[in-house]
mmCIF file with all atom_site columns, C-alpha atoms in Angstrom:
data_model
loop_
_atom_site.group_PDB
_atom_site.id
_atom_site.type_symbol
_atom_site.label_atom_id
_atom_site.label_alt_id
_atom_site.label_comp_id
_atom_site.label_asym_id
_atom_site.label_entity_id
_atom_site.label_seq_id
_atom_site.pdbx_PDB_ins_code
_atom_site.Cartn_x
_atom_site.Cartn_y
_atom_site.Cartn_z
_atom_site.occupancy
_atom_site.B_iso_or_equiv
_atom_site.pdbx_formal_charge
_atom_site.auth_seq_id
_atom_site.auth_comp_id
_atom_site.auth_asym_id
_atom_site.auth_atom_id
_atom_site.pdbx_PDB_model_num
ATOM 1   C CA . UNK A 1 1   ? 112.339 68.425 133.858 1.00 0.00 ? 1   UNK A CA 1
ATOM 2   C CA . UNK A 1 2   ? 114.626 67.259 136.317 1.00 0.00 ? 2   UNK A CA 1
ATOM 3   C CA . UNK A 1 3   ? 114.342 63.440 137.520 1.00 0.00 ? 3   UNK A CA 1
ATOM 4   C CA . UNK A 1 4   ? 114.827 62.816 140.981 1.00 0.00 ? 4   UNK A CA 1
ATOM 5   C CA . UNK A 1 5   ? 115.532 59.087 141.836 1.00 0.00 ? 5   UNK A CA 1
ATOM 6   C CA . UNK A 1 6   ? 115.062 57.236 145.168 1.00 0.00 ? 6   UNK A CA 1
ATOM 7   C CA . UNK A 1 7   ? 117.054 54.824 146.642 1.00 0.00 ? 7   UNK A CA 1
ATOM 8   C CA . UNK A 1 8   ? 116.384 50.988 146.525 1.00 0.00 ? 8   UNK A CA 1
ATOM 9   C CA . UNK A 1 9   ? 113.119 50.822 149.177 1.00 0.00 ? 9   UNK A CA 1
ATOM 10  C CA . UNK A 1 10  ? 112.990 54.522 149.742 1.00 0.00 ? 10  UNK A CA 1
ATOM 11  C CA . UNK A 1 11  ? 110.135 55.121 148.424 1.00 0.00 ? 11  UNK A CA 1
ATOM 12  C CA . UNK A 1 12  ? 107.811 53.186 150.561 1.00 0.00 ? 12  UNK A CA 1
ATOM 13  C CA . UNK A 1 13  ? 106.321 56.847 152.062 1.00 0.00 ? 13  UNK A CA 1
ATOM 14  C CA . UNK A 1 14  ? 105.725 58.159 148.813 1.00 0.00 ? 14  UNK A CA 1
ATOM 15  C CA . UNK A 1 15  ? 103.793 55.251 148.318 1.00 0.00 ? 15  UNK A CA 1
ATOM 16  C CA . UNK A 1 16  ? 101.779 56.072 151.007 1.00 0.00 ? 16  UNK A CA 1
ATOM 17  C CA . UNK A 1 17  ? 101.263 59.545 149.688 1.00 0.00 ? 17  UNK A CA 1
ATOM 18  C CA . UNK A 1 18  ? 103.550 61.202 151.830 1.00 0.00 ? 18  UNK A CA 1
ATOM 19  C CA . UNK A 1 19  ? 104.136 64.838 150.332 1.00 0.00 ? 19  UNK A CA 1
ATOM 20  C CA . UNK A 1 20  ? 107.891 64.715 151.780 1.00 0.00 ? 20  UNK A CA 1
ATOM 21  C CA . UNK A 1 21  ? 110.962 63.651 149.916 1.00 0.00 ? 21  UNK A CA 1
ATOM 22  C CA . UNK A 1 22  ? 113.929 63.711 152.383 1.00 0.00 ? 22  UNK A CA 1
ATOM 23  C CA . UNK A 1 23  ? 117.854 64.343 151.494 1.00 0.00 ? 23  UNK A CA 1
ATOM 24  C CA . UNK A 1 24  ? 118.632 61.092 152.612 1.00 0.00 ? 24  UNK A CA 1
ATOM 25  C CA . UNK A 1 25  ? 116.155 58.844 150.331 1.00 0.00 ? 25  UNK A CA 1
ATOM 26  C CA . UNK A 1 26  ? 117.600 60.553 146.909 1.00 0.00 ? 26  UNK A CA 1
ATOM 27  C CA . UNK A 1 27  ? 120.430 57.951 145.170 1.00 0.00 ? 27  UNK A CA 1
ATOM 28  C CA . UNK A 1 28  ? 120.812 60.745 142.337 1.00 0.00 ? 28  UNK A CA 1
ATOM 29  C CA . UNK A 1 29  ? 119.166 64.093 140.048 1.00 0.00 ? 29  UNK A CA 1
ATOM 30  C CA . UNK A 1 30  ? 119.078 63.451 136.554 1.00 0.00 ? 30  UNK A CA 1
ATOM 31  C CA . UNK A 1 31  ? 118.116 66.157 133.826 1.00 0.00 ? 31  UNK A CA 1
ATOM 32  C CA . UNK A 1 32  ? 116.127 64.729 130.535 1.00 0.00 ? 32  UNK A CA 1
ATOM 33  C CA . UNK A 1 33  ? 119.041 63.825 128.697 1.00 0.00 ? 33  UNK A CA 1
ATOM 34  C CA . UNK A 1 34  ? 120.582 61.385 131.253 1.00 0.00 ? 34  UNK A CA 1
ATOM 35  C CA . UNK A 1 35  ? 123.549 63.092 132.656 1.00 0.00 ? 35  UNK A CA 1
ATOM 36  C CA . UNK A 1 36  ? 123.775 64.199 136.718 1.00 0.00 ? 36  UNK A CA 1
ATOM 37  C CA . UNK A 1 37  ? 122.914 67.920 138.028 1.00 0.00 ? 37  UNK A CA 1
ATOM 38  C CA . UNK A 1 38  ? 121.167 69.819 140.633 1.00 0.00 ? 38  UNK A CA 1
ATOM 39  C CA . UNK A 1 39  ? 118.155 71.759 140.092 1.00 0.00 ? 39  UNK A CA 1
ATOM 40  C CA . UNK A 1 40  ? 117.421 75.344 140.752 1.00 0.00 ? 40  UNK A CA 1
ATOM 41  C CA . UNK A 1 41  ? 115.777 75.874 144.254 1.00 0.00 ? 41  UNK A CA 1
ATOM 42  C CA . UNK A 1 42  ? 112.010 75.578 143.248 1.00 0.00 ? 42  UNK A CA 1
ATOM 43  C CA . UNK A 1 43  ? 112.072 73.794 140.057 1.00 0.00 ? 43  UNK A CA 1
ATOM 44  C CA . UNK A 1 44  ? 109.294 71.377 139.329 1.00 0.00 ? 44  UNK A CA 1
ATOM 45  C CA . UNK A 1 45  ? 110.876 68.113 139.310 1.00 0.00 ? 45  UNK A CA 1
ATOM 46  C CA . UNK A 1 46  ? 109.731 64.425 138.854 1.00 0.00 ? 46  UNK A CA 1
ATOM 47  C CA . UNK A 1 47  ? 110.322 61.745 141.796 1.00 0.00 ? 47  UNK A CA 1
ATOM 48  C CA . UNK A 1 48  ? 110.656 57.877 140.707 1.00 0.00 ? 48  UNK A CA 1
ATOM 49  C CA . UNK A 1 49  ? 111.842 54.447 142.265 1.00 0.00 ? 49  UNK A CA 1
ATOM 50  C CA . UNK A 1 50  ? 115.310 53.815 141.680 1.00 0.00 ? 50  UNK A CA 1
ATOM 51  C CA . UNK A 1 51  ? 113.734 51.550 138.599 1.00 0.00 ? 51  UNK A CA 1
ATOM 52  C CA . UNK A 1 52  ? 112.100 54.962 137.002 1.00 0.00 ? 52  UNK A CA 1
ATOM 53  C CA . UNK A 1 53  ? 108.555 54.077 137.860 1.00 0.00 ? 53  UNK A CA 1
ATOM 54  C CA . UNK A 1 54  ? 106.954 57.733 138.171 1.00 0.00 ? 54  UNK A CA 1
ATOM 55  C CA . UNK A 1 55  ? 105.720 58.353 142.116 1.00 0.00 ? 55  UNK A CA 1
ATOM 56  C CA . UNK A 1 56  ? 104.938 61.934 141.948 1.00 0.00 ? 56  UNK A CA 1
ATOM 57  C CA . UNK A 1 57  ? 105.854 65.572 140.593 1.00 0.00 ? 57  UNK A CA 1
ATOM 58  C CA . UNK A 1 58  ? 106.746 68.893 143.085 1.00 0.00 ? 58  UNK A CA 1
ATOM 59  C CA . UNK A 1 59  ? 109.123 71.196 144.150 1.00 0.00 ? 59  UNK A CA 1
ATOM 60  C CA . UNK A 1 60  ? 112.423 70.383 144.410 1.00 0.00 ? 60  UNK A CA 1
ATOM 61  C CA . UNK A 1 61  ? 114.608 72.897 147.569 1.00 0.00 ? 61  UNK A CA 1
ATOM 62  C CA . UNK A 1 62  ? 118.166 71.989 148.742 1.00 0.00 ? 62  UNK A CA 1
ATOM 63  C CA . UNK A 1 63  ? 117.711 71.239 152.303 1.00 0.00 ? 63  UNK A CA 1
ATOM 64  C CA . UNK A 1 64  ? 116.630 67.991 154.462 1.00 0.00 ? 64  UNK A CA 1
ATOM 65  C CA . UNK A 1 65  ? 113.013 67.889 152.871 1.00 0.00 ? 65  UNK A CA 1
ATOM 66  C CA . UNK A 1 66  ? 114.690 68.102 149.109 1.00 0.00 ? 66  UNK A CA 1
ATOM 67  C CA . UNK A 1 67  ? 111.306 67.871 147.389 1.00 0.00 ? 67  UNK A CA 1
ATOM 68  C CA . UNK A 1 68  ? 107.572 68.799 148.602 1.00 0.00 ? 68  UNK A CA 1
ATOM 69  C CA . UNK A 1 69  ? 104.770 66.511 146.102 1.00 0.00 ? 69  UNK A CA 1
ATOM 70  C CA . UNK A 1 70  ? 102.322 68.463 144.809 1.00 0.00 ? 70  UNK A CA 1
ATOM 71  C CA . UNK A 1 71  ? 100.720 65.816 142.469 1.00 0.00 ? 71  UNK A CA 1
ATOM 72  C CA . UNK A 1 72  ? 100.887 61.835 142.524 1.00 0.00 ? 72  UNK A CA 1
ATOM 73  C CA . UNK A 1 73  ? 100.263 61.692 139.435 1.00 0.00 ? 73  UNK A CA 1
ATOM 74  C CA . UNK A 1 74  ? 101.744 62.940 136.158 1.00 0.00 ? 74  UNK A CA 1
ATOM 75  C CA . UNK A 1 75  ? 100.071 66.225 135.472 1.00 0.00 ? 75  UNK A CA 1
ATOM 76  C CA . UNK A 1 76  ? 101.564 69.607 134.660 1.00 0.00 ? 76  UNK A CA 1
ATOM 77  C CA . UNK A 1 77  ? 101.953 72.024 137.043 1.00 0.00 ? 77  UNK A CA 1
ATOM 78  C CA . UNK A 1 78  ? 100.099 75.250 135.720 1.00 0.00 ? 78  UNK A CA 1
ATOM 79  C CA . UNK A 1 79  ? 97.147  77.147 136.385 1.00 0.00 ? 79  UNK A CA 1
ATOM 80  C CA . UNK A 1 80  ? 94.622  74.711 135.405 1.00 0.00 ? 80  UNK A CA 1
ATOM 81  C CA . UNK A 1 81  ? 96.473  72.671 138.505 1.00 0.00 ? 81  UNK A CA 1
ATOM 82  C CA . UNK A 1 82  ? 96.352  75.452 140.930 1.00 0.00 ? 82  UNK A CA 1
ATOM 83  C CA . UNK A 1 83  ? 92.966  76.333 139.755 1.00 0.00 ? 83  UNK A CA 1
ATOM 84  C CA . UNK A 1 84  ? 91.369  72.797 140.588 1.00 0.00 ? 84  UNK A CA 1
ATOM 85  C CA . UNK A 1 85  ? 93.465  72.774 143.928 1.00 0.00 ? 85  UNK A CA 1
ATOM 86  C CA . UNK A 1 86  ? 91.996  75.570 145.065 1.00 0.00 ? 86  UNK A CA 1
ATOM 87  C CA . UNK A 1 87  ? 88.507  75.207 144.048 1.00 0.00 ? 87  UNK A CA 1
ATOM 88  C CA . UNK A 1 88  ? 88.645  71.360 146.138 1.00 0.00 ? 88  UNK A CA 1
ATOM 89  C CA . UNK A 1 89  ? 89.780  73.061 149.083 1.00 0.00 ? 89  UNK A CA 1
ATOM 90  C CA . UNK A 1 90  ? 87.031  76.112 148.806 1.00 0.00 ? 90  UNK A CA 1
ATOM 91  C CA . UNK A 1 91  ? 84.870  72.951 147.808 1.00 0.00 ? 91  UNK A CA 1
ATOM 92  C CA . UNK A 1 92  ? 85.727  71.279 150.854 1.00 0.00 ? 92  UNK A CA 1
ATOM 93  C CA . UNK A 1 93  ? 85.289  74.581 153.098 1.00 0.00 ? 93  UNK A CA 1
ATOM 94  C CA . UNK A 1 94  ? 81.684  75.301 151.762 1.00 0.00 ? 94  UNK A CA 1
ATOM 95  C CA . UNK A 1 95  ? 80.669  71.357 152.506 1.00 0.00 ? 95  UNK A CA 1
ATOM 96  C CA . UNK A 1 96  ? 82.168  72.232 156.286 1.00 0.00 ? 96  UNK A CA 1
ATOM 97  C CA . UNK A 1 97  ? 80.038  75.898 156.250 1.00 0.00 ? 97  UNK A CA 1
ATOM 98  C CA . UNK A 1 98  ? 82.853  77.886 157.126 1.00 0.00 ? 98  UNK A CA 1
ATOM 99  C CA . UNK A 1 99  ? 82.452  79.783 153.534 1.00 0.00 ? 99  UNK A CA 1
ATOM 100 C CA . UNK A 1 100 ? 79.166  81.142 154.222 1.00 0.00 ? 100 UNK A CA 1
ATOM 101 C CA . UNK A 1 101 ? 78.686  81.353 158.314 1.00 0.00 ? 101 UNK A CA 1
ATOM 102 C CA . UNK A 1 102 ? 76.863  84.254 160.019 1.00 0.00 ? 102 UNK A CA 1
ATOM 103 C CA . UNK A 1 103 ? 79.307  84.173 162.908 1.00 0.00 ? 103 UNK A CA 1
ATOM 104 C CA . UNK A 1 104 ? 82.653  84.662 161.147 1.00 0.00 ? 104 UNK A CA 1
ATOM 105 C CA . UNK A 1 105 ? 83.660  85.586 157.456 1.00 0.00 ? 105 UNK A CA 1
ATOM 106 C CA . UNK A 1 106 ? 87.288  84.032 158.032 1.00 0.00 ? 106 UNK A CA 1
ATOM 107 C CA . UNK A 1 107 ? 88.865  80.831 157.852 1.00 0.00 ? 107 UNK A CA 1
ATOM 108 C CA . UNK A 1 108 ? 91.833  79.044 155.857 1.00 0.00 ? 108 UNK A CA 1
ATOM 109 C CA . UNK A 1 109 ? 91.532  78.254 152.917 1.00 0.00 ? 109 UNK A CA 1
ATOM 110 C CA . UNK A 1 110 ? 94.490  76.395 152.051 1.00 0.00 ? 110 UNK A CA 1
ATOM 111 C CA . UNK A 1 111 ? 96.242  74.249 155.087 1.00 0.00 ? 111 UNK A CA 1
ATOM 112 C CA . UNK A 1 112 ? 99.790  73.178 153.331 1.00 0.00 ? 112 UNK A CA 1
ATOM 113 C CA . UNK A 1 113 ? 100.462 69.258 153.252 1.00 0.00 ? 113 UNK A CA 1
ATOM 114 C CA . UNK A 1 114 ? 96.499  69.055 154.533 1.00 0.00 ? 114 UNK A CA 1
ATOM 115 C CA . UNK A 1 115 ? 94.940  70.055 151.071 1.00 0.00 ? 115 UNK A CA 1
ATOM 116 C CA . UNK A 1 116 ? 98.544  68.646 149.101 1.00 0.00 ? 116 UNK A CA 1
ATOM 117 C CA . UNK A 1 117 ? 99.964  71.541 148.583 1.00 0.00 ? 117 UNK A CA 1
ATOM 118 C CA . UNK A 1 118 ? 102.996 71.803 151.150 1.00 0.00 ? 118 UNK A CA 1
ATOM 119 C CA . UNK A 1 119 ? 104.195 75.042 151.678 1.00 0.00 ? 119 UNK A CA 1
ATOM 120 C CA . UNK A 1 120 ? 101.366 76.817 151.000 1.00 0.00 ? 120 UNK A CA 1
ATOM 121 C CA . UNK A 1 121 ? 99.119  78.440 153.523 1.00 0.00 ? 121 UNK A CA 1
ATOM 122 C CA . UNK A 1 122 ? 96.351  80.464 152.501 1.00 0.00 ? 122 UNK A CA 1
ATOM 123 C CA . UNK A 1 123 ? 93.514  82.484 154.592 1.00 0.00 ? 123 UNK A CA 1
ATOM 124 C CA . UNK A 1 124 ? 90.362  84.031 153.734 1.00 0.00 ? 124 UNK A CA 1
ATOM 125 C CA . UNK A 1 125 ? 89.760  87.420 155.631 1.00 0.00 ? 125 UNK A CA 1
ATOM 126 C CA . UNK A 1 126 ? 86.331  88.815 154.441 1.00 0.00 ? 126 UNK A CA 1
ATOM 127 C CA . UNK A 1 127 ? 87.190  88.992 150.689 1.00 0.00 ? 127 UNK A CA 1
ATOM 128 C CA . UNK A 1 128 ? 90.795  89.371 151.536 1.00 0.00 ? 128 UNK A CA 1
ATOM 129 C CA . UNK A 1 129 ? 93.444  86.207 150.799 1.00 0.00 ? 129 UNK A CA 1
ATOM 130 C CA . UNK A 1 130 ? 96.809  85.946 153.073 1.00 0.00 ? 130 UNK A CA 1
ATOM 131 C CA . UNK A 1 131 ? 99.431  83.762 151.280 1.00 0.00 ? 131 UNK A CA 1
ATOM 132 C CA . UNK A 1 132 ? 102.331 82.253 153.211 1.00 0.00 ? 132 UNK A CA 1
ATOM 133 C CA . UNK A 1 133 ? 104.667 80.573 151.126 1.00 0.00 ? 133 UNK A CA 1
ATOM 134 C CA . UNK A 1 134 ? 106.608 77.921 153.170 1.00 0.00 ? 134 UNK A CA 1
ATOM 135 C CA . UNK A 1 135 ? 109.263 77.007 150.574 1.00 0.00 ? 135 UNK A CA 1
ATOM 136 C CA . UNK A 1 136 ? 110.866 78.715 147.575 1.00 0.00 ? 136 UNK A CA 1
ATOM 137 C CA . UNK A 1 137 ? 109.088 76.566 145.323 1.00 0.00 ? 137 UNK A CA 1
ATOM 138 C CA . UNK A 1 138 ? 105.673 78.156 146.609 1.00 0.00 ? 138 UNK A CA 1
ATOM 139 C CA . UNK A 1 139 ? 107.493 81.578 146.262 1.00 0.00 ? 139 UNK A CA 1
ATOM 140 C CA . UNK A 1 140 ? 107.751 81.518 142.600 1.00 0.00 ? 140 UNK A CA 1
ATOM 141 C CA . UNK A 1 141 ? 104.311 80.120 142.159 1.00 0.00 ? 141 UNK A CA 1
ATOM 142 C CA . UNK A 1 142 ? 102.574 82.736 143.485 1.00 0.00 ? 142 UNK A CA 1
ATOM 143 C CA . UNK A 1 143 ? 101.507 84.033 140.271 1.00 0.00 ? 143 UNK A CA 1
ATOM 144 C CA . UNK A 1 144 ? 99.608  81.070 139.196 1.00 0.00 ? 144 UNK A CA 1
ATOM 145 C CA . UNK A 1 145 ? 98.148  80.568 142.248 1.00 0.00 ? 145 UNK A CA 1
ATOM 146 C CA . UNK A 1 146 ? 97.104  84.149 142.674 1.00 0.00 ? 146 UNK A CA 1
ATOM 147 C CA . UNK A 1 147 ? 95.756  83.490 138.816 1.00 0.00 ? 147 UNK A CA 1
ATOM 148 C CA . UNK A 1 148 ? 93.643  80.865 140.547 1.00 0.00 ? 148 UNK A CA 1
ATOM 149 C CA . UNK A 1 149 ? 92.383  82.265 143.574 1.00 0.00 ? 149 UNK A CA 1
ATOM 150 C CA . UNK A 1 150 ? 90.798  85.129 140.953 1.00 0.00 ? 150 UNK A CA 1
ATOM 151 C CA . UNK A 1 151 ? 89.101  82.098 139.315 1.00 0.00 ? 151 UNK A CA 1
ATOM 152 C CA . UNK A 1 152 ? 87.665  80.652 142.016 1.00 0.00 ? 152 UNK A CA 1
ATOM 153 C CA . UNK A 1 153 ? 86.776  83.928 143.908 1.00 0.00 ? 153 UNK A CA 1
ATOM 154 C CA . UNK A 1 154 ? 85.814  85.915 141.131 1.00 0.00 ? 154 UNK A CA 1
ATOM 155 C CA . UNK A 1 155 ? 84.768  89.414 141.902 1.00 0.00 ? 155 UNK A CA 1
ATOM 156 C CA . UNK A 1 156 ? 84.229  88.789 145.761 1.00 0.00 ? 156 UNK A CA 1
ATOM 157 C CA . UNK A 1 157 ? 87.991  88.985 146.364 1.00 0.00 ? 157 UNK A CA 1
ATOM 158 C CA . UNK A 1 158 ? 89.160  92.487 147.201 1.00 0.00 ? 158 UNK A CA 1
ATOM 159 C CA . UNK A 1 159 ? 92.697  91.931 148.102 1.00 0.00 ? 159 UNK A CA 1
#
């Protein structure tokens, strides 16, 4: 996995828990063995101080947001992830009533950066799921997170 380091006092907003790692705040990419390269467009990749204390683990895209955190802690990025995302922010929905209310049968399920997972938008349309993928990283996740969505939703999804 690819190690992206901050620059000295960059890394005050991802302290914070902001989900946003901008161009500007990177001092250099690392791969596991030490020496400098870019990652694909999507790759997981781990963010740290310019020390190498871990701050969080996302998607890494070449542009002025260079990496989106989905976790602030060191987990792996798989199904099981997606899974548990998901089910919080159906969780979450159900606690609000918006899962199971006699005047509507839609609402979104996933809001991007507002349930940590940036990029991702996902609605509920009467056992039908939208997905809107935001950024590449997203994109090639939508396997996993489709994965999930059957786990939570069991046999009530349709489409």
């Amino acid at each position: 996995m690819f190690q992206v380091i901050l620059k000295s006092g960059k890394d005050a907003s991802v302290r914070r828990f902001h989900p946003w790692v901008f161009s500007g705040a990177i001092k250099k990419i690392k791969t596991e063995e030490g020496r400098e390269a870019e990652p694909q467009e999507g790759d997981i990749v781990k963010v740290t101080d310019n020390k190498g204390n871990f701050l969080g683990i996302g998607h890494y895209q070449n542009g002025s947001i260079m990496v989106r955190i989905l976790s602030f802690k060191e987990e792996e990025i798989n199904e099981k992830f997606w899974t548990e995302k998901i089910q919080e922010a159906y969780d979450l929905r159900n606690q609000l009533k918006l899962t199971d209310n006699h005047q509507t049968n839609i609402y979104r399920l996933i809001h991007a950066e507002g349930d940590r997972l940036p990029g991702l938008i996902i609605d509920y349309y009467a056992g039908t799921v939208v997905i809107q993928s935001h950024s590449i990283g997203m994109h090639y996740a939508k396997e996993n997170i489709v994965k999930a969505l059957k786990n939570v939703f069991g046999t009530v999804l349709k489409a």
